[in-house]
Amino acid sequence: VRELPVLRLSYPSIGRVVRGAREFRAKVPKKFDLQIMVVGKRRHGTLTTRVINISANGVSFSIKKEEQELFKVDETRTFEFMQEGMLLVRLSGTVRHISKIRGKKGTEYVCGIKFDLITRAIAAKIESIVAAVQRAHLKELSDLSDESGLDLKT
């Protein structure tokens, strides 16, 4: 503006795939109860666990130490998202990482999957799940600010 450098800020695109933009990962609140069921492969059973983060392009979920061997990087897996026992969507994805992280209860293990969005309908369903997760997370933050007396809304 008038030859002066300006820092431009904008809100992230929460539930949409935008080329060239870093994707927004929504943290899944425990009260939201979003589960992922990974369909078994190579004589392994089906695994159901809690989703940690979700974006329009991928998901990360917690696994136990002994469940690390069930996943191999760059393999394709089929999985289903469920909430309160209801199937939301079934799709496939590619395992991107199996990571060891430091969590609240010590060492935790996380698996990250990149979605294979083969149809626009599946992509739209994932975008709606991400938006619902983000609304739940913002509601949780709002409730915390009301309890503590801190104003996080301004």
JSON list of C-alpha atoms in Angstrom, two decimals:
[
{"chain": "A", "resi": 1, "resn": "VAL", "atom": "CA", "xyz": [0.00, 0.00, 0.00]},
{"chain": "A", "resi": 2, "resn": "ARG", "atom": "CA", "xyz": [1.61, 3.21, -1.22]},
{"chain": "A", "resi": 3, "resn": "GLU", "atom": "CA", "xyz": [4.98, 1.42, -1.54]},
{"chain": "A", "resi": 4, "resn": "LEU", "atom": "CA", "xyz": [4.91, 0.30, 2.11]},
{"chain": "A", "resi": 5, "resn": "PRO", "atom": "CA", "xyz": [5.27, -3.40, 2.96]},
{"chain": "A", "resi": 6, "resn": "VAL", "atom": "CA", "xyz": [1.99, -4.86, 4.24]},
{"chain": "A", "resi": 7, "resn": "LEU", "atom": "CA", "xyz": [1.33, -8.10, 6.07]},
{"chain": "A", "resi": 8, "resn": "ARG", "atom": "CA", "xyz": [-1.88, -9.66, 4.82]},
{"chain": "A", "resi": 9, "resn": "LEU", "atom": "CA", "xyz": [-3.68, -12.12, 7.08]},
{"chain": "A", "resi": 10, "resn": "SER", "atom": "CA", "xyz": [-6.59, -14.33, 6.12]},
{"chain": "A", "resi": 11, "resn": "TYR", "atom": "CA", "xyz": [-8.67, -17.08, 7.66]},
{"chain": "A", "resi": 12, "resn": "PRO", "atom": "CA", "xyz": [-7.67, -20.63, 6.71]},
{"chain": "A", "resi": 13, "resn": "SER", "atom": "CA", "xyz": [-9.83, -22.67, 4.39]},
{"chain": "A", "resi": 14, "resn": "ILE", "atom": "CA", "xyz": [-10.97, -25.20, 6.96]},
{"chain": "A", "resi": 15, "resn": "GLY", "atom": "CA", "xyz": [-12.71, -27.95, 5.06]},
{"chain": "A", "resi": 16, "resn": "ARG", "atom": "CA", "xyz": [-11.66, -27.36, 1.47]},
{"chain": "A", "resi": 17, "resn": "VAL", "atom": "CA", "xyz": [-8.76, -28.42, -0.71]},
{"chain": "A", "resi": 18, "resn": "VAL", "atom": "CA", "xyz": [-7.01, -25.27, -1.96]},
{"chain": "A", "resi": 19, "resn": "ARG", "atom": "CA", "xyz": [-4.07, -25.63, -4.34]},
{"chain": "A", "resi": 20, "resn": "GLY", "atom": "CA", "xyz": [-0.85, -24.15, -3.06]},
{"chain": "A", "resi": 21, "resn": "ALA", "atom": "CA", "xyz": [-2.22, -23.56, 0.44]},
{"chain": "A", "resi": 22, "resn": "ARG", "atom": "CA", "xyz": [-1.20, -25.48, 3.53]},
{"chain": "A", "resi": 23, "resn": "GLU", "atom": "CA", "xyz": [-4.06, -27.66, 4.64]},
{"chain": "A", "resi": 24, "resn": "PHE", "atom": "CA", "xyz": [-5.79, -26.93, 7.92]},
{"chain": "A", "resi": 25, "resn": "ARG", "atom": "CA", "xyz": [-5.80, -29.82, 10.40]},
{"chain": "A", "resi": 26, "resn": "ALA", "atom": "CA", "xyz": [-8.77, -29.88, 12.75]},
{"chain": "A", "resi": 27, "resn": "LYS", "atom": "CA", "xyz": [-8.21, -31.38, 16.20]},
{"chain": "A", "resi": 28, "resn": "VAL", "atom": "CA", "xyz": [-10.95, -33.88, 17.06]},
{"chain": "A", "resi": 29, "resn": "PRO", "atom": "CA", "xyz": [-12.40, -33.26, 20.56]},
{"chain": "A", "resi": 30, "resn": "LYS", "atom": "CA", "xyz": [-12.94, -36.39, 22.68]},
{"chain": "A", "resi": 31, "resn": "LYS", "atom": "CA", "xyz": [-16.63, -35.50, 23.10]},
{"chain": "A", "resi": 32, "resn": "PHE", "atom": "CA", "xyz": [-17.07, -35.63, 19.30]},
{"chain": "A", "resi": 33, "resn": "ASP", "atom": "CA", "xyz": [-16.30, -39.39, 19.36]},
{"chain": "A", "resi": 34, "resn": "LEU", "atom": "CA", "xyz": [-15.03, -39.78, 15.78]},
{"chain": "A", "resi": 35, "resn": "GLN", "atom": "CA", "xyz": [-13.72, -43.30, 15.27]},
{"chain": "A", "resi": 36, "resn": "ILE", "atom": "CA", "xyz": [-11.80, -44.82, 12.37]},
{"chain": "A", "resi": 37, "resn": "MET", "atom": "CA", "xyz": [-12.08, -48.50, 11.49]},
{"chain": "A", "resi": 38, "resn": "VAL", "atom": "CA", "xyz": [-9.13, -49.75, 9.46]},
{"chain": "A", "resi": 39, "resn": "VAL", "atom": "CA", "xyz": [-10.05, -52.85, 7.49]},
{"chain": "A", "resi": 40, "resn": "GLY", "atom": "CA", "xyz": [-7.65, -55.75, 8.08]},
{"chain": "A", "resi": 41, "resn": "LYS", "atom": "CA", "xyz": [-5.07, -56.82, 5.54]},
{"chain": "A", "resi": 42, "resn": "ARG", "atom": "CA", "xyz": [-2.71, -59.83, 5.37]},
{"chain": "A", "resi": 43, "resn": "ARG", "atom": "CA", "xyz": [-4.44, -61.97, 8.04]},
{"chain": "A", "resi": 44, "resn": "HIS", "atom": "CA", "xyz": [-4.66, -59.02, 10.45]},
{"chain": "A", "resi": 45, "resn": "GLY", "atom": "CA", "xyz": [-7.95, -58.17, 12.09]},
{"chain": "A", "resi": 46, "resn": "THR", "atom": "CA", "xyz": [-9.89, -54.97, 11.73]},
{"chain": "A", "resi": 47, "resn": "LEU", "atom": "CA", "xyz": [-8.71, -52.14, 13.98]},
{"chain": "A", "resi": 48, "resn": "THR", "atom": "CA", "xyz": [-11.01, -49.47, 15.47]},
{"chain": "A", "resi": 49, "resn": "THR", "atom": "CA", "xyz": [-9.42, -46.45, 17.15]},
{"chain": "A", "resi": 50, "resn": "ARG", "atom": "CA", "xyz": [-9.81, -42.74, 17.92]},
{"chain": "A", "resi": 51, "resn": "VAL", "atom": "CA", "xyz": [-9.09, -40.02, 15.36]},
{"chain": "A", "resi": 52, "resn": "ILE", "atom": "CA", "xyz": [-6.68, -37.31, 16.58]},
{"chain": "A", "resi": 53, "resn": "ASN", "atom": "CA", "xyz": [-6.57, -34.85, 13.64]},
{"chain": "A", "resi": 54, "resn": "ILE", "atom": "CA", "xyz": [-8.37, -34.65, 10.33]},
{"chain": "A", "resi": 55, "resn": "SER", "atom": "CA", "xyz": [-7.99, -32.44, 7.27]},
{"chain": "A", "resi": 56, "resn": "ALA", "atom": "CA", "xyz": [-9.46, -32.38, 3.78]},
{"chain": "A", "resi": 57, "resn": "ASN", "atom": "CA", "xyz": [-6.49, -34.45, 2.57]},
{"chain": "A", "resi": 58, "resn": "GLY", "atom": "CA", "xyz": [-5.73, -36.87, 5.39]},
{"chain": "A", "resi": 59, "resn": "VAL", "atom": "CA", "xyz": [-6.15, -38.12, 8.92]},
{"chain": "A", "resi": 60, "resn": "SER", "atom": "CA", "xyz": [-4.01, -39.13, 11.89]},
{"chain": "A", "resi": 61, "resn": "PHE", "atom": "CA", "xyz": [-5.13, -41.60, 14.52]},
{"chain": "A", "resi": 62, "resn": "SER", "atom": "CA", "xyz": [-3.69, -43.22, 17.62]},
{"chain": "A", "resi": 63, "resn": "ILE", "atom": "CA", "xyz": [-2.43, -46.80, 17.65]},
{"chain": "A", "resi": 64, "resn": "LYS", "atom": "CA", "xyz": [-0.88, -49.03, 20.30]},
{"chain": "A", "resi": 65, "resn": "LYS", "atom": "CA", "xyz": [2.81, -49.91, 20.23]},
{"chain": "A", "resi": 66, "resn": "GLU", "atom": "CA", "xyz": [2.12, -53.49, 19.17]},
{"chain": "A", "resi": 67, "resn": "GLU", "atom": "CA", "xyz": [-0.18, -52.31, 16.35]},
{"chain": "A", "resi": 68, "resn": "GLN", "atom": "CA", "xyz": [2.68, -50.57, 14.50]},
{"chain": "A", "resi": 69, "resn": "GLU", "atom": "CA", "xyz": [3.43, -53.77, 12.59]},
{"chain": "A", "resi": 70, "resn": "LEU", "atom": "CA", "xyz": [-0.07, -53.69, 11.06]},
{"chain": "A", "resi": 71, "resn": "PHE", "atom": "CA", "xyz": [0.92, -50.70, 8.89]},
{"chain": "A", "resi": 72, "resn": "LYS", "atom": "CA", "xyz": [3.63, -50.18, 6.30]},
{"chain": "A", "resi": 73, "resn": "VAL", "atom": "CA", "xyz": [4.49, -46.78, 4.79]},
{"chain": "A", "resi": 74, "resn": "ASP", "atom": "CA", "xyz": [3.14, -46.28, 1.24]},
{"chain": "A", "resi": 75, "resn": "GLU", "atom": "CA", "xyz": [0.66, -49.16, 1.44]},
{"chain": "A", "resi": 76, "resn": "THR", "atom": "CA", "xyz": [-3.00, -48.58, 0.57]},
{"chain": "A", "resi": 77, "resn": "ARG", "atom": "CA", "xyz": [-5.62, -49.33, 3.21]},
{"chain": "A", "resi": 78, "resn": "THR", "atom": "CA", "xyz": [-9.41, -49.18, 3.29]},
{"chain": "A", "resi": 79, "resn": "PHE", "atom": "CA", "xyz": [-11.06, -47.52, 6.27]},
{"chain": "A", "resi": 80, "resn": "GLU", "atom": "CA", "xyz": [-14.38, -46.22, 7.54]},
{"chain": "A", "resi": 81, "resn": "PHE", "atom": "CA", "xyz": [-15.24, -43.19, 9.63]},
{"chain": "A", "resi": 82, "resn": "MET", "atom": "CA", "xyz": [-17.88, -43.81, 12.29]},
{"chain": "A", "resi": 83, "resn": "GLN", "atom": "CA", "xyz": [-19.57, -41.56, 14.81]},
{"chain": "A", "resi": 84, "resn": "GLU", "atom": "CA", "xyz": [-21.84, -42.93, 17.52]},
{"chain": "A", "resi": 85, "resn": "GLY", "atom": "CA", "xyz": [-21.92, -46.31, 15.72]},
{"chain": "A", "resi": 86, "resn": "MET", "atom": "CA", "xyz": [-23.06, -44.80, 12.41]},
{"chain": "A", "resi": 87, "resn": "LEU", "atom": "CA", "xyz": [-21.00, -45.16, 9.24]},
{"chain": "A", "resi": 88, "resn": "LEU", "atom": "CA", "xyz": [-20.15, -41.71, 7.84]},
{"chain": "A", "resi": 89, "resn": "VAL", "atom": "CA", "xyz": [-17.96, -42.64, 4.86]},
{"chain": "A", "resi": 90, "resn": "ARG", "atom": "CA", "xyz": [-15.85, -45.53, 3.53]},
{"chain": "A", "resi": 91, "resn": "LEU", "atom": "CA", "xyz": [-12.74, -44.76, 1.50]},
{"chain": "A", "resi": 92, "resn": "SER", "atom": "CA", "xyz": [-9.15, -45.77, 0.92]},
{"chain": "A", "resi": 93, "resn": "GLY", "atom": "CA", "xyz": [-5.88, -44.02, 1.59]},
{"chain": "A", "resi": 94, "resn": "THR", "atom": "CA", "xyz": [-2.12, -44.37, 1.64]},
{"chain": "A", "resi": 95, "resn": "VAL", "atom": "CA", "xyz": [-0.15, -44.74, 4.87]},
{"chain": "A", "resi": 96, "resn": "ARG", "atom": "CA", "xyz": [2.27, -41.79, 5.05]},
{"chain": "A", "resi": 97, "resn": "HIS", "atom": "CA", "xyz": [3.86, -42.22, 8.48]},
{"chain": "A", "resi": 98, "resn": "ILE", "atom": "CA", "xyz": [3.90, -44.16, 11.72]},
{"chain": "A", "resi": 99, "resn": "SER", "atom": "CA", "xyz": [5.25, -41.83, 14.40]},
{"chain": "A", "resi": 100, "resn": "LYS", "atom": "CA", "xyz": [6.18, -42.02, 18.04]},
{"chain": "A", "resi": 101, "resn": "ILE", "atom": "CA", "xyz": [5.15, -38.86, 19.89]},
{"chain": "A", "resi": 102, "resn": "ARG", "atom": "CA", "xyz": [5.27, -37.58, 23.44]},
{"chain": "A", "resi": 103, "resn": "GLY", "atom": "CA", "xyz": [1.73, -37.26, 24.75]},
{"chain": "A", "resi": 104, "resn": "LYS", "atom": "CA", "xyz": [0.02, -36.50, 28.05]},
{"chain": "A", "resi": 105, "resn": "LYS", "atom": "CA", "xyz": [0.32, -40.11, 29.22]},
{"chain": "A", "resi": 106, "resn": "GLY", "atom": "CA", "xyz": [3.88, -40.74, 28.01]},
{"chain": "A", "resi": 107, "resn": "THR", "atom": "CA", "xyz": [4.87, -42.13, 24.63]},
{"chain": "A", "resi": 108, "resn": "GLU", "atom": "CA", "xyz": [2.04, -42.52, 22.11]},
{"chain": "A", "resi": 109, "resn": "TYR", "atom": "CA", "xyz": [2.00, -43.85, 18.58]},
{"chain": "A", "resi": 110, "resn": "VAL", "atom": "CA", "xyz": [0.25, -42.15, 15.65]},
{"chain": "A", "resi": 111, "resn": "CYS", "atom": "CA", "xyz": [-0.44, -43.30, 12.10]},
{"chain": "A", "resi": 112, "resn": "GLY", "atom": "CA", "xyz": [-1.01, -40.76, 9.32]},
{"chain": "A", "resi": 113, "resn": "ILE", "atom": "CA", "xyz": [-2.99, -41.55, 6.18]},
{"chain": "A", "resi": 114, "resn": "LYS", "atom": "CA", "xyz": [-3.45, -39.48, 3.01]},
{"chain": "A", "resi": 115, "resn": "PHE", "atom": "CA", "xyz": [-6.89, -39.89, 1.46]},
{"chain": "A", "resi": 116, "resn": "ASP", "atom": "CA", "xyz": [-7.45, -41.23, -2.05]},
{"chain": "A", "resi": 117, "resn": "LEU", "atom": "CA", "xyz": [-10.32, -38.93, -3.02]},
{"chain": "A", "resi": 118, "resn": "ILE", "atom": "CA", "xyz": [-11.51, -40.72, -6.15]},
{"chain": "A", "resi": 119, "resn": "THR", "atom": "CA", "xyz": [-14.86, -38.96, -6.49]},
{"chain": "A", "resi": 120, "resn": "ARG", "atom": "CA", "xyz": [-16.07, -35.45, -5.74]},
{"chain": "A", "resi": 121, "resn": "ALA", "atom": "CA", "xyz": [-18.84, -36.94, -3.57]},
{"chain": "A", "resi": 122, "resn": "ILE", "atom": "CA", "xyz": [-16.29, -38.56, -1.23]},
{"chain": "A", "resi": 123, "resn": "ALA", "atom": "CA", "xyz": [-14.27, -35.32, -1.10]},
{"chain": "A", "resi": 124, "resn": "ALA", "atom": "CA", "xyz": [-17.44, -33.37, -0.22]},
{"chain": "A", "resi": 125, "resn": "LYS", "atom": "CA", "xyz": [-18.27, -35.85, 2.56]},
{"chain": "A", "resi": 126, "resn": "ILE", "atom": "CA", "xyz": [-14.75, -35.52, 4.02]},
{"chain": "A", "resi": 127, "resn": "GLU", "atom": "CA", "xyz": [-15.02, -31.71, 3.83]},
{"chain": "A", "resi": 128, "resn": "SER", "atom": "CA", "xyz": [-18.31, -31.83, 5.77]},
{"chain": "A", "resi": 129, "resn": "ILE", "atom": "CA", "xyz": [-16.74, -34.08, 8.45]},
{"chain": "A", "resi": 130, "resn": "VAL", "atom": "CA", "xyz": [-13.78, -31.68, 8.80]},
{"chain": "A", "resi": 131, "resn": "ALA", "atom": "CA", "xyz": [-16.13, -28.70, 9.13]},
{"chain": "A", "resi": 132, "resn": "ALA", "atom": "CA", "xyz": [-18.21, -30.52, 11.80]},
{"chain": "A", "resi": 133, "resn": "VAL", "atom": "CA", "xyz": [-15.03, -31.41, 13.73]},
{"chain": "A", "resi": 134, "resn": "GLN", "atom": "CA", "xyz": [-13.84, -27.80, 13.60]},
{"chain": "A", "resi": 135, "resn": "ARG", "atom": "CA", "xyz": [-17.21, -26.51, 14.85]},
{"chain": "A", "resi": 136, "resn": "ALA", "atom": "CA", "xyz": [-17.07, -28.99, 17.74]},
{"chain": "A", "resi": 137, "resn": "HIS", "atom": "CA", "xyz": [-13.51, -27.90, 18.59]},
{"chain": "A", "resi": 138, "resn": "LEU", "atom": "CA", "xyz": [-14.46, -24.20, 18.54]},
{"chain": "A", "resi": 139, "resn": "LYS", "atom": "CA", "xyz": [-17.49, -24.96, 20.75]},
{"chain": "A", "resi": 140, "resn": "GLU", "atom": "CA", "xyz": [-15.21, -26.75, 23.21]},
{"chain": "A", "resi": 141, "resn": "LEU", "atom": "CA", "xyz": [-12.87, -23.71, 23.27]},
{"chain": "A", "resi": 142, "resn": "SER", "atom": "CA", "xyz": [-15.85, -21.40, 23.80]},
{"chain": "A", "resi": 143, "resn": "ASP", "atom": "CA", "xyz": [-17.05, -23.51, 26.74]},
{"chain": "A", "resi": 144, "resn": "LEU", "atom": "CA", "xyz": [-13.55, -23.42, 28.25]},
{"chain": "A", "resi": 145, "resn": "SER", "atom": "CA", "xyz": [-13.41, -19.64, 27.94]},
{"chain": "A", "resi": 146, "resn": "ASP", "atom": "CA", "xyz": [-16.81, -19.33, 29.64]},
{"chain": "A", "resi": 147, "resn": "GLU", "atom": "CA", "xyz": [-15.67, -21.58, 32.52]},
{"chain": "A", "resi": 148, "resn": "SER", "atom": "CA", "xyz": [-12.35, -19.83, 33.06]},
{"chain": "A", "resi": 149, "resn": "GLY", "atom": "CA", "xyz": [-13.61, -16.29, 32.56]},
{"chain": "A", "resi": 150, "resn": "LEU", "atom": "CA", "xyz": [-11.09, -15.61, 29.79]},
{"chain": "A", "resi": 151, "resn": "ASP", "atom": "CA", "xyz": [-12.48, -13.97, 26.69]},
{"chain": "A", "resi": 152, "resn": "LEU", "atom": "CA", "xyz": [-11.15, -15.94, 23.71]},
{"chain": "A", "resi": 153, "resn": "LYS", "atom": "CA", "xyz": [-13.79, -14.64, 21.33]},
{"chain": "A", "resi": 154, "resn": "THR", "atom": "CA", "xyz": [-12.26, -11.23, 20.56]}
]
